Amino acid sequence: MAKEGAQRAEETEQMIEKEGGREAAEGGAGGSLRAGDAKEMRAVVLSAFGGLNKLRVSKKAMPEPQEGELKIRVKACGLNFIDLMVRQGNIDNPPKTPLVPGFECSGIVEALGDSVKGFEIGDRVMAFVNYNAWAEVVCTPVEFVYKIPDDMNFSEAAAFPMNFVTAYMMLFEVANLREGMSVLVHSAGGGVGQAVAQLCSTIPNVTVFGTASSFKHEAIKNSVTHLFDRNADYVQEVKRISADGVDIVLDCLCGENTGKGLSLLKPLGTYILYGSSNMVTGETKSFFSFAKSWWQVEKVNPIKLYEENKVIAGFSLLNLLFKQNRGGLIKGVMDKLLNLYNSKKIKPVVDSLWALEEVKEAMQRIHDRGNIGKLILDVEKAPTPLVS
């Protein structure tokens, strides 16, 4: 491991030297060309809310760090289901288009804003970004940036923050997971689902029930205790194994699954809604799907919750970070997660790498629920040639 870390550190230094040497050479030989290029970068731009045709890679002005910010030369970006909902405009108060999507990335620190402490130029980092992550360069406040462990590569680092922080906070901060409990997680083959399964394995005797598309079962069967087809009657399957139900339900689907999840809770159990992927049925926003999904949500009666001793909760990491200013809380969680990673108890699962120009195909793979783990946009990857 130490050897791998040393090799990775050496690679990083070579990358920085290469960038610096190239800039010096281009600045001397063709100063006018470099002067124009230096201010621009490639980025994925969403021109308007809608289908995949609204995405394109364009040149944009390169940002510079403001006070308290780091400038990061991006190597990899995480692609999440929430990005599909952003593309469709299927979120509350979406920003105005055109915009650069993406909420997490990894790369190398290229410049420091005023008053930034704890980081140096050349540091390998991963970061949360309030949009704008899918670009060659990003700037983000220092409180959202974390150093990458020596033996973690850039793709794994881009797959780490959103999935593992979401999974950890739901399990331990909201639901208080303890020894001997049971958890039901939907989309068990996705990035959050795999993070949940790994974190549950760090606590003794935790039973994990998972739902996933049948073609994923062979690949993920060892990560959960009991695995069901996402289209099966999982309520009856769970009750057949555990008549009392489960202690924790993690629901990223919404719609009719809300009522099903609540019905499966044991007394003092916790249901957590952290997504609503059932609203995404087509390439563009569907008001019918939106209405159907919410129509199917069982109306929650507080008196019934009181009588049945059940807890219902919601969790949005992005709101916690960027609207509710809980960056300090998230930093504490990241410290715990990195300790778990360094102890080899957790490891991000990367499904596949895609060039920025392949973002449409990558999004389609998530839409089709084809991924096992996280899809990554590799900024330095060339698009795969089409076979004629």
mmCIF file of C-alpha atoms in Angstrom:
data_model
loop_
_atom_site.group_PDB
_atom_site.id
_atom_site.type_symbol
_atom_site.label_atom_id
_atom_site.label_comp_id
_atom_site.label_asym_id
_atom_site.label_seq_id
_atom_site.Cartn_x
_atom_site.Cartn_y
_atom_site.Cartn_z
ATOM 1 C CA MET A 1 0.000 0.000 0.000
ATOM 2 C CA ALA A 2 2.852 2.378 0.876
ATOM 3 C CA LYS A 3 4.472 1.580 -2.466
ATOM 4 C CA GLU A 4 1.212 2.360 -4.312
ATOM 5 C CA GLY A 5 0.887 5.613 -2.394
ATOM 6 C CA ALA A 6 4.437 6.648 -3.292
ATOM 7 C CA GLN A 7 3.814 5.839 -6.958
ATOM 8 C CA ARG A 8 0.600 7.868 -6.956
ATOM 9 C CA ALA A 9 2.300 10.855 -5.313
ATOM 10 C CA GLU A 10 5.059 10.668 -7.944
ATOM 11 C CA GLU A 11 2.461 10.548 -10.739
ATOM 12 C CA THR A 12 0.804 13.656 -9.287
ATOM 13 C CA GLU A 13 4.100 15.561 -9.210
ATOM 14 C CA GLN A 14 4.805 14.551 -12.802
ATOM 15 C CA MET A 15 1.347 15.763 -13.860
ATOM 16 C CA ILE A 16 1.888 19.156 -12.262
ATOM 17 C CA GLU A 17 5.368 19.472 -13.789
ATOM 18 C CA LYS A 18 3.949 18.467 -17.177
ATOM 19 C CA GLU A 19 1.203 21.096 -16.945
ATOM 20 C CA GLY A 20 3.675 23.746 -15.837
ATOM 21 C CA GLY A 21 6.171 22.848 -18.550
ATOM 22 C CA ARG A 22 3.518 22.897 -21.218
ATOM 23 C CA GLU A 23 2.276 26.305 -20.121
ATOM 24 C CA ALA A 24 5.798 27.720 -20.124
ATOM 25 C CA ALA A 25 6.532 26.282 -23.577
ATOM 26 C CA GLU A 26 3.277 27.458 -25.096
ATOM 27 C CA GLY A 27 3.570 30.847 -23.457
ATOM 28 C CA GLY A 28 7.021 31.354 -25.006
ATOM 29 C CA ALA A 29 6.468 29.888 -28.462
ATOM 30 C CA GLY A 30 2.966 31.081 -29.099
ATOM 31 C CA GLY A 31 2.037 33.610 -26.466
ATOM 32 C CA SER A 32 -1.040 34.912 -28.266
ATOM 33 C CA LEU A 33 -2.517 31.408 -28.648
ATOM 34 C CA ARG A 34 -1.879 30.537 -25.025
ATOM 35 C CA ALA A 35 -3.265 33.844 -23.820
ATOM 36 C CA GLY A 36 -6.614 32.970 -25.356
ATOM 37 C CA ASP A 37 -6.591 29.321 -24.244
ATOM 38 C CA ALA A 38 -5.519 30.012 -20.680
ATOM 39 C CA LYS A 39 -8.850 31.659 -19.889
ATOM 40 C CA GLU A 40 -11.000 28.882 -21.342
ATOM 41 C CA MET A 41 -11.863 25.310 -20.400
ATOM 42 C CA ARG A 42 -14.108 22.494 -21.554
ATOM 43 C CA ALA A 43 -17.327 21.951 -19.639
ATOM 44 C CA VAL A 44 -20.604 20.070 -20.006
ATOM 45 C CA VAL A 45 -23.312 22.696 -20.499
ATOM 46 C CA LEU A 46 -27.062 22.175 -20.041
ATOM 47 C CA SER A 47 -28.607 24.706 -22.439
ATOM 48 C CA ALA A 48 -32.185 24.225 -21.229
ATOM 49 C CA PHE A 49 -34.148 21.753 -19.111
ATOM 50 C CA GLY A 50 -35.263 18.691 -21.047
ATOM 51 C CA GLY A 51 -33.841 15.675 -22.828
ATOM 52 C CA LEU A 52 -30.339 14.474 -23.526
ATOM 53 C CA ASN A 53 -30.102 16.786 -26.551
ATOM 54 C CA LYS A 54 -29.882 19.745 -24.152
ATOM 55 C CA LEU A 55 -26.373 18.660 -23.091
ATOM 56 C CA ARG A 56 -23.191 19.563 -24.963
ATOM 57 C CA VAL A 57 -19.508 20.100 -24.274
ATOM 58 C CA SER A 58 -18.559 23.739 -24.768
ATOM 59 C CA LYS A 59 -15.763 26.176 -24.041
ATOM 60 C CA LYS A 60 -16.362 28.332 -20.991
ATOM 61 C CA ALA A 61 -14.448 30.988 -19.141
ATOM 62 C CA MET A 62 -12.165 29.431 -16.549
ATOM 63 C CA PRO A 63 -13.089 30.407 -12.979
ATOM 64 C CA GLU A 64 -10.596 31.878 -10.531
ATOM 65 C CA PRO A 65 -10.766 31.276 -6.779
ATOM 66 C CA GLN A 66 -12.423 33.895 -4.592
ATOM 67 C CA GLU A 67 -11.559 34.371 -0.941
ATOM 68 C CA GLY A 68 -11.826 31.063 0.928
ATOM 69 C CA GLU A 69 -11.956 28.991 -2.274
ATOM 70 C CA LEU A 70 -9.702 26.438 -3.930
ATOM 71 C CA LYS A 71 -9.174 26.152 -7.676
ATOM 72 C CA ILE A 72 -9.094 22.493 -8.715
ATOM 73 C CA ARG A 73 -7.842 21.005 -11.984
ATOM 74 C CA VAL A 74 -10.507 18.317 -12.342
ATOM 75 C CA LYS A 75 -9.565 14.730 -13.162
ATOM 76 C CA ALA A 76 -12.909 12.950 -12.574
ATOM 77 C CA CYS A 77 -16.524 13.860 -11.816
ATOM 78 C CA GLY A 78 -19.288 11.853 -10.167
ATOM 79 C CA LEU A 79 -22.569 11.273 -12.003
ATOM 80 C CA ASN A 80 -25.641 10.794 -9.781
ATOM 81 C CA PHE A 81 -29.345 10.192 -10.290
ATOM 82 C CA ILE A 82 -30.041 13.720 -9.018
ATOM 83 C CA ASP A 83 -28.195 14.953 -12.132
ATOM 84 C CA LEU A 84 -30.913 13.391 -14.313
ATOM 85 C CA MET A 85 -33.551 15.232 -12.302
ATOM 86 C CA VAL A 86 -31.610 18.488 -12.639
ATOM 87 C CA ARG A 87 -31.400 17.991 -16.410
ATOM 88 C CA GLN A 88 -35.170 17.587 -16.582
ATOM 89 C CA GLY A 89 -35.808 20.529 -14.259
ATOM 90 C CA ASN A 90 -37.431 17.977 -11.948
ATOM 91 C CA ILE A 91 -36.210 19.595 -8.699
ATOM 92 C CA ASP A 92 -37.378 22.406 -6.427
ATOM 93 C CA ASN A 93 -36.210 25.875 -7.463
ATOM 94 C CA PRO A 94 -33.761 24.814 -10.176
ATOM 95 C CA PRO A 95 -31.173 27.426 -11.196
ATOM 96 C CA LYS A 96 -31.502 29.216 -14.503
ATOM 97 C CA THR A 97 -30.041 27.651 -17.633
ATOM 98 C CA PRO A 98 -27.560 27.532 -19.245
ATOM 99 C CA LEU A 99 -25.673 25.849 -16.408
ATOM 100 C CA VAL A 100 -22.863 23.358 -15.826
ATOM 101 C CA PRO A 101 -24.234 20.338 -13.899
ATOM 102 C CA GLY A 102 -22.447 18.175 -11.357
ATOM 103 C CA PHE A 103 -21.972 18.213 -7.583
ATOM 104 C CA GLU A 104 -18.752 16.287 -6.891
ATOM 105 C CA CYS A 105 -15.315 15.908 -8.414
ATOM 106 C CA SER A 106 -11.698 14.999 -7.755
ATOM 107 C CA GLY A 107 -8.495 16.569 -9.006
ATOM 108 C CA ILE A 108 -5.385 18.582 -8.143
ATOM 109 C CA VAL A 109 -5.280 21.930 -6.329
ATOM 110 C CA GLU A 110 -4.086 24.519 -8.836
ATOM 111 C CA ALA A 111 -4.524 27.786 -6.921
ATOM 112 C CA LEU A 112 -5.549 29.031 -3.477
ATOM 113 C CA GLY A 113 -7.867 31.920 -2.733
ATOM 114 C CA ASP A 114 -7.088 34.377 0.038
ATOM 115 C CA SER A 115 -7.277 33.070 3.624
ATOM 116 C CA VAL A 116 -7.226 29.402 2.556
ATOM 117 C CA LYS A 117 -5.313 27.236 5.023
ATOM 118 C CA GLY A 118 -4.578 23.508 5.216
ATOM 119 C CA PHE A 119 -4.028 22.935 1.484
ATOM 120 C CA GLU A 120 -1.146 23.438 -0.929
ATOM 121 C CA ILE A 121 -0.889 23.648 -4.696
ATOM 122 C CA GLY A 122 -0.486 20.086 -5.978
ATOM 123 C CA ASP A 123 -2.647 18.432 -3.311
ATOM 124 C CA ARG A 124 -4.861 15.602 -4.571
ATOM 125 C CA VAL A 125 -8.416 16.399 -3.445
ATOM 126 C CA MET A 126 -12.081 15.506 -3.771
ATOM 127 C CA ALA A 127 -14.799 18.088 -3.352
ATOM 128 C CA PHE A 128 -18.468 18.934 -3.247
ATOM 129 C CA VAL A 129 -19.434 21.660 -5.717
ATOM 130 C CA ASN A 130 -22.736 23.560 -5.869
ATOM 131 C CA TYR A 131 -23.145 22.843 -9.621
ATOM 132 C CA ASN A 132 -20.298 23.393 -12.134
ATOM 133 C CA ALA A 133 -18.444 20.129 -11.327
ATOM 134 C CA TRP A 134 -18.524 18.731 -14.885
ATOM 135 C CA ALA A 135 -15.680 20.887 -16.145
ATOM 136 C CA GLU A 136 -11.896 20.895 -16.489
ATOM 137 C CA VAL A 137 -11.555 23.426 -13.656
ATOM 138 C CA VAL A 138 -13.776 24.222 -10.667
ATOM 139 C CA CYS A 139 -13.595 26.596 -7.710
ATOM 140 C CA THR A 140 -15.292 25.689 -4.450
ATOM 141 C CA PRO A 141 -15.107 26.835 -0.798
ATOM 142 C CA VAL A 142 -12.367 25.137 1.219
ATOM 143 C CA GLU A 143 -14.922 23.673 3.675
ATOM 144 C CA PHE A 144 -16.187 21.377 0.884
ATOM 145 C CA VAL A 145 -12.736 20.012 -0.044
ATOM 146 C CA TYR A 146 -10.992 16.911 1.355
ATOM 147 C CA LYS A 147 -7.583 15.385 0.720
ATOM 148 C CA ILE A 148 -7.537 12.046 -1.108
ATOM 149 C CA PRO A 149 -5.861 9.076 0.624
ATOM 150 C CA ASP A 150 -2.616 8.013 -1.061
ATOM 151 C CA ASP A 151 -3.955 4.705 -2.357
ATOM 152 C CA MET A 152 -7.261 6.095 -3.702
ATOM 153 C CA ASN A 153 -7.300 6.998 -7.399
ATOM 154 C CA PHE A 154 -9.144 9.960 -8.888
ATOM 155 C CA SER A 155 -12.076 7.878 -10.179
ATOM 156 C CA GLU A 156 -12.668 6.328 -6.759
ATOM 157 C CA ALA A 157 -12.355 9.753 -5.150
ATOM 158 C CA ALA A 158 -15.048 11.182 -7.434
ATOM 159 C CA ALA A 159 -17.270 8.222 -6.493
ATOM 160 C CA PHE A 160 -16.797 8.705 -2.767
ATOM 161 C CA PRO A 161 -18.347 11.897 -1.295
ATOM 162 C CA MET A 162 -22.007 11.895 -2.380
ATOM 163 C CA ASN A 163 -22.662 8.175 -1.998
ATOM 164 C CA PHE A 164 -20.841 7.452 1.225
ATOM 165 C CA VAL A 165 -21.811 10.626 3.087
ATOM 166 C CA THR A 166 -25.469 10.074 2.148
ATOM 167 C CA ALA A 167 -25.352 6.430 3.236
ATOM 168 C CA TYR A 168 -23.481 7.157 6.470
ATOM 169 C CA MET A 169 -25.696 10.021 7.590
ATOM 170 C CA MET A 170 -28.916 8.136 6.924
ATOM 171 C CA LEU A 171 -27.735 5.011 8.740
ATOM 172 C CA PHE A 172 -25.936 6.548 11.697
ATOM 173 C CA GLU A 173 -27.068 10.161 12.115
ATOM 174 C CA VAL A 174 -30.769 9.750 11.271
ATOM 175 C CA ALA A 175 -31.618 6.085 11.927
ATOM 176 C CA ASN A 176 -29.009 5.285 14.630
ATOM 177 C CA LEU A 177 -27.981 1.904 13.170
ATOM 178 C CA ARG A 178 -26.776 -0.501 15.864
ATOM 179 C CA GLU A 179 -25.762 -4.131 16.221
ATOM 180 C CA GLY A 180 -28.430 -6.672 15.307
ATOM 181 C CA MET A 181 -30.662 -4.286 13.332
ATOM 182 C CA SER A 182 -32.126 -4.841 9.858
ATOM 183 C CA VAL A 183 -32.150 -2.506 6.852
ATOM 184 C CA LEU A 184 -34.132 -2.463 3.587
ATOM 185 C CA VAL A 185 -32.443 -0.514 0.784
ATOM 186 C CA HIS A 186 -33.811 -0.001 -2.727
ATOM 187 C CA SER A 187 -31.553 0.194 -5.799
ATOM 188 C CA ALA A 188 -29.006 -1.944 -3.953
ATOM 189 C CA GLY A 189 -26.753 -2.080 -7.010
ATOM 190 C CA GLY A 190 -26.397 1.699 -7.312
ATOM 191 C CA GLY A 191 -23.764 3.924 -5.751
ATOM 192 C CA VAL A 192 -25.675 4.699 -2.543
ATOM 193 C CA GLY A 193 -26.988 1.124 -2.290
ATOM 194 C CA GLN A 194 -23.488 -0.323 -2.426
ATOM 195 C CA ALA A 195 -22.243 2.253 0.093
ATOM 196 C CA VAL A 196 -25.111 1.316 2.442
ATOM 197 C CA ALA A 197 -24.261 -2.383 2.143
ATOM 198 C CA GLN A 198 -20.585 -1.762 2.910
ATOM 199 C CA LEU A 199 -21.310 0.474 5.917
ATOM 200 C CA CYS A 200 -23.801 -2.038 7.312
ATOM 201 C CA SER A 201 -21.059 -4.665 7.172
ATOM 202 C CA THR A 202 -19.005 -2.585 9.641
ATOM 203 C CA ILE A 203 -21.625 -3.233 12.367
ATOM 204 C CA PRO A 204 -22.045 -6.770 13.760
ATOM 205 C CA ASN A 205 -25.088 -8.852 12.802
ATOM 206 C CA VAL A 206 -26.853 -6.301 10.592
ATOM 207 C CA THR A 207 -29.278 -7.899 8.125
ATOM 208 C CA VAL A 208 -29.548 -6.085 4.775
ATOM 209 C CA PHE A 209 -32.534 -6.611 2.490
ATOM 210 C CA GLY A 210 -31.981 -5.185 -0.994
ATOM 211 C CA THR A 211 -34.022 -4.723 -4.156
ATOM 212 C CA ALA A 212 -32.361 -4.493 -7.580
ATOM 213 C CA SER A 213 -32.918 -5.397 -11.216
ATOM 214 C CA SER A 214 -32.522 -9.137 -11.678
ATOM 215 C CA PHE A 215 -29.567 -8.833 -14.088
ATOM 216 C CA LYS A 216 -27.535 -7.216 -11.265
ATOM 217 C CA HIS A 217 -28.129 -9.990 -8.738
ATOM 218 C CA GLU A 218 -25.119 -12.120 -9.605
ATOM 219 C CA ALA A 219 -22.744 -9.156 -9.264
ATOM 220 C CA ILE A 220 -24.074 -7.852 -5.940
ATOM 221 C CA LYS A 221 -25.446 -10.954 -4.229
ATOM 222 C CA ASN A 222 -22.579 -11.095 -1.741
ATOM 223 C CA SER A 223 -23.002 -7.481 -0.632
ATOM 224 C CA VAL A 224 -26.447 -7.938 0.952
ATOM 225 C CA THR A 225 -28.065 -10.621 3.095
ATOM 226 C CA HIS A 226 -31.275 -11.043 1.072
ATOM 227 C CA LEU A 227 -31.763 -9.784 -2.480
ATOM 228 C CA PHE A 228 -35.106 -9.381 -4.297
ATOM 229 C CA ASP A 229 -36.083 -8.410 -7.820
ATOM 230 C CA ARG A 230 -37.110 -4.757 -7.933
ATOM 231 C CA ASN A 231 -40.409 -5.747 -9.600
ATOM 232 C CA ALA A 232 -41.271 -8.509 -7.103
ATOM 233 C CA ASP A 233 -43.590 -8.195 -4.102
ATOM 234 C CA TYR A 234 -40.731 -7.448 -1.751
ATOM 235 C CA VAL A 235 -43.056 -6.699 1.183
ATOM 236 C CA GLN A 236 -44.190 -10.317 1.339
ATOM 237 C CA GLU A 237 -40.644 -11.565 0.708
ATOM 238 C CA VAL A 238 -39.287 -9.529 3.637
ATOM 239 C CA LYS A 239 -42.113 -10.596 5.969
ATOM 240 C CA ARG A 240 -41.575 -14.212 5.025
ATOM 241 C CA ILE A 241 -38.020 -13.915 6.356
ATOM 242 C CA SER A 242 -38.697 -11.414 9.145
ATOM 243 C CA ALA A 243 -42.327 -11.424 10.264
ATOM 244 C CA ASP A 244 -41.863 -8.229 12.292
ATOM 245 C CA GLY A 245 -40.393 -6.324 9.358
ATOM 246 C CA VAL A 246 -37.231 -4.213 9.477
ATOM 247 C CA ASP A 247 -35.723 -1.463 11.613
ATOM 248 C CA ILE A 248 -34.696 0.910 8.802
ATOM 249 C CA VAL A 249 -36.106 1.541 5.310
ATOM 250 C CA LEU A 250 -34.036 3.658 2.875
ATOM 251 C CA ASP A 251 -36.262 4.747 -0.003
ATOM 252 C CA CYS A 252 -34.946 6.477 -3.129
ATOM 253 C CA LEU A 253 -38.034 5.552 -5.191
ATOM 254 C CA CYS A 254 -41.023 7.273 -3.527
ATOM 255 C CA GLY A 255 -44.544 6.773 -4.883
ATOM 256 C CA GLU A 256 -46.231 3.552 -3.772
ATOM 257 C CA ASN A 257 -43.017 2.424 -2.086
ATOM 258 C CA THR A 258 -43.550 4.956 0.697
ATOM 259 C CA GLY A 259 -46.593 3.125 2.020
ATOM 260 C CA LYS A 260 -44.910 -0.238 1.527
ATOM 261 C CA GLY A 261 -41.853 0.920 3.423
ATOM 262 C CA LEU A 262 -43.868 2.261 6.342
ATOM 263 C CA SER A 263 -45.826 -0.987 6.522
ATOM 264 C CA LEU A 264 -42.557 -2.912 6.903
ATOM 265 C CA LEU A 265 -41.244 -0.901 9.848
ATOM 266 C CA LYS A 266 -40.922 -2.502 13.249
ATOM 267 C CA PRO A 267 -41.968 -0.431 16.289
ATOM 268 C CA LEU A 268 -39.337 2.332 16.750
ATOM 269 C CA GLY A 269 -38.258 1.790 13.148
ATOM 270 C CA THR A 270 -37.223 4.629 10.825
ATOM 271 C CA TYR A 271 -38.286 5.222 7.216
ATOM 272 C CA ILE A 272 -36.063 7.677 5.313
ATOM 273 C CA LEU A 273 -36.943 9.166 1.918
ATOM 274 C CA TYR A 274 -33.812 10.389 0.108
ATOM 275 C CA GLY A 275 -34.895 10.413 -3.534
ATOM 276 C CA SER A 276 -37.832 10.083 -5.898
ATOM 277 C CA SER A 277 -36.538 8.228 -8.955
ATOM 278 C CA ASN A 278 -40.026 6.919 -9.770
ATOM 279 C CA MET A 279 -40.757 10.420 -11.079
ATOM 280 C CA VAL A 280 -38.163 9.918 -13.828
ATOM 281 C CA THR A 281 -39.874 7.646 -16.339
ATOM 282 C CA GLY A 282 -38.901 9.230 -19.654
ATOM 283 C CA GLU A 283 -36.183 11.393 -21.118
ATOM 284 C CA THR A 284 -37.956 14.615 -20.209
ATOM 285 C CA LYS A 285 -39.981 15.792 -17.236
ATOM 286 C CA SER A 286 -43.401 14.149 -17.099
ATOM 287 C CA PHE A 287 -46.131 15.877 -15.133
ATOM 288 C CA PHE A 288 -48.123 12.647 -15.309
ATOM 289 C CA SER A 289 -45.300 10.675 -13.671
ATOM 290 C CA PHE A 290 -44.881 13.429 -11.090
ATOM 291 C CA ALA A 291 -48.585 13.449 -10.249
ATOM 292 C CA LYS A 292 -48.847 9.647 -10.250
ATOM 293 C CA SER A 293 -45.867 9.275 -7.959
ATOM 294 C CA TRP A 294 -47.222 11.691 -5.374
ATOM 295 C CA TRP A 295 -50.772 10.352 -5.744
ATOM 296 C CA GLN A 296 -49.460 6.925 -4.780
ATOM 297 C CA VAL A 297 -47.785 8.243 -1.632
ATOM 298 C CA GLU A 298 -49.759 7.012 1.324
ATOM 299 C CA LYS A 299 -50.950 10.011 3.309
ATOM 300 C CA VAL A 300 -48.981 10.023 6.541
ATOM 301 C CA ASN A 301 -51.126 10.380 9.637
ATOM 302 C CA PRO A 302 -49.150 11.649 12.668
ATOM 303 C CA ILE A 303 -51.612 9.947 15.023
ATOM 304 C CA LYS A 304 -50.944 6.617 13.290
ATOM 305 C CA LEU A 305 -47.189 7.175 13.632
ATOM 306 C CA TYR A 306 -47.726 7.841 17.331
ATOM 307 C CA GLU A 307 -49.832 4.722 17.798
ATOM 308 C CA GLU A 308 -47.409 2.485 15.877
ATOM 309 C CA ASN A 309 -44.192 4.002 17.281
ATOM 310 C CA LYS A 310 -42.747 4.706 13.833
ATOM 311 C CA VAL A 311 -40.443 7.440 12.567
ATOM 312 C CA ILE A 312 -40.597 9.006 9.099
ATOM 313 C CA ALA A 313 -37.721 11.194 7.908
ATOM 314 C CA GLY A 314 -36.185 12.790 4.836
ATOM 315 C CA PHE A 315 -32.586 13.364 3.838
ATOM 316 C CA SER A 316 -31.045 15.649 1.200
ATOM 317 C CA LEU A 317 -27.265 15.970 1.325
ATOM 318 C CA LEU A 318 -27.162 18.843 -1.155
ATOM 319 C CA ASN A 319 -29.642 20.901 0.857
ATOM 320 C CA LEU A 320 -27.722 20.126 4.042
ATOM 321 C CA LEU A 321 -24.495 21.340 2.432
ATOM 322 C CA PHE A 322 -25.523 24.288 0.325
ATOM 323 C CA LYS A 323 -28.787 25.597 1.817
ATOM 324 C CA GLN A 324 -28.521 24.698 5.493
ATOM 325 C CA ASN A 325 -24.790 25.400 5.947
ATOM 326 C CA ARG A 326 -23.825 22.136 7.632
ATOM 327 C CA GLY A 327 -20.394 21.812 6.018
ATOM 328 C CA GLY A 328 -18.770 21.350 9.433
ATOM 329 C CA LEU A 329 -21.028 18.404 10.217
ATOM 330 C CA ILE A 330 -20.251 16.833 6.831
ATOM 331 C CA LYS A 331 -16.517 17.271 7.429
ATOM 332 C CA GLY A 332 -16.789 15.222 10.628
ATOM 333 C CA VAL A 333 -18.576 12.482 8.709
ATOM 334 C CA MET A 334 -15.951 12.529 5.942
ATOM 335 C CA ASP A 335 -13.214 12.117 8.549
ATOM 336 C CA LYS A 336 -14.938 8.986 9.860
ATOM 337 C CA LEU A 337 -15.464 7.643 6.351
ATOM 338 C CA LEU A 338 -11.843 8.181 5.369
ATOM 339 C CA ASN A 339 -10.762 6.316 8.496
ATOM 340 C CA LEU A 340 -12.984 3.422 7.401
ATOM 341 C CA TYR A 341 -11.472 3.583 3.911
ATOM 342 C CA ASN A 342 -7.921 3.605 5.275
ATOM 343 C CA SER A 343 -8.843 0.586 7.424
ATOM 344 C CA LYS A 344 -10.000 -1.158 4.203
ATOM 345 C CA LYS A 345 -13.552 -1.534 5.513
ATOM 346 C CA ILE A 346 -15.164 0.428 2.682
ATOM 347 C CA LYS A 347 -14.239 1.097 -0.948
ATOM 348 C CA PRO A 348 -16.177 2.982 -3.647
ATOM 349 C CA VAL A 349 -17.545 0.838 -6.459
ATOM 350 C CA VAL A 350 -16.907 2.399 -9.892
ATOM 351 C CA ASP A 351 -19.181 1.105 -12.641
ATOM 352 C CA SER A 352 -17.553 2.723 -15.685
ATOM 353 C CA LEU A 353 -15.583 5.711 -16.986
ATOM 354 C CA TRP A 354 -16.912 8.098 -19.637
ATOM 355 C CA ALA A 355 -15.445 11.060 -21.519
ATOM 356 C CA LEU A 356 -17.145 14.436 -21.059
ATOM 357 C CA GLU A 357 -18.382 14.087 -24.643
ATOM 358 C CA GLU A 358 -20.075 10.800 -23.675
ATOM 359 C CA VAL A 359 -22.191 12.340 -20.916
ATOM 360 C CA LYS A 360 -25.434 11.596 -22.798
ATOM 361 C CA GLU A 361 -24.643 7.881 -23.021
ATOM 362 C CA ALA A 362 -23.601 7.833 -19.365
ATOM 363 C CA MET A 363 -26.851 9.477 -18.311
ATOM 364 C CA GLN A 364 -28.838 6.977 -20.350
ATOM 365 C CA ARG A 365 -27.089 4.121 -18.531
ATOM 366 C CA ILE A 366 -28.208 5.559 -15.185
ATOM 367 C CA HIS A 367 -31.720 6.146 -16.529
ATOM 368 C CA ASP A 368 -31.884 2.506 -17.603
ATOM 369 C CA ARG A 369 -30.655 1.441 -14.128
ATOM 370 C CA GLY A 370 -27.810 -0.341 -15.894
ATOM 371 C CA ASN A 371 -25.016 0.641 -13.513
ATOM 372 C CA ILE A 372 -23.517 -1.287 -10.625
ATOM 373 C CA GLY A 373 -21.886 1.376 -8.493
ATOM 374 C CA LYS A 374 -20.910 4.838 -9.710
ATOM 375 C CA LEU A 375 -20.550 6.245 -13.209
ATOM 376 C CA ILE A 376 -17.596 8.603 -13.583
ATOM 377 C CA LEU A 377 -16.849 11.320 -16.114
ATOM 378 C CA ASP A 378 -13.106 11.074 -16.766
ATOM 379 C CA VAL A 379 -12.029 14.538 -17.898
ATOM 380 C CA GLU A 380 -8.882 13.269 -19.635
ATOM 381 C CA LYS A 381 -10.555 10.307 -21.378
ATOM 382 C CA ALA A 382 -10.997 10.483 -25.139
ATOM 383 C CA PRO A 383 -14.436 9.499 -26.454
ATOM 384 C CA THR A 384 -14.688 5.892 -27.611
ATOM 385 C CA PRO A 385 -14.714 5.806 -31.434
ATOM 386 C CA LEU A 386 -17.959 4.654 -32.997
ATOM 387 C CA VAL A 387 -17.640 1.280 -34.725
ATOM 388 C CA SER A 388 -18.826 1.582 -38.319
#
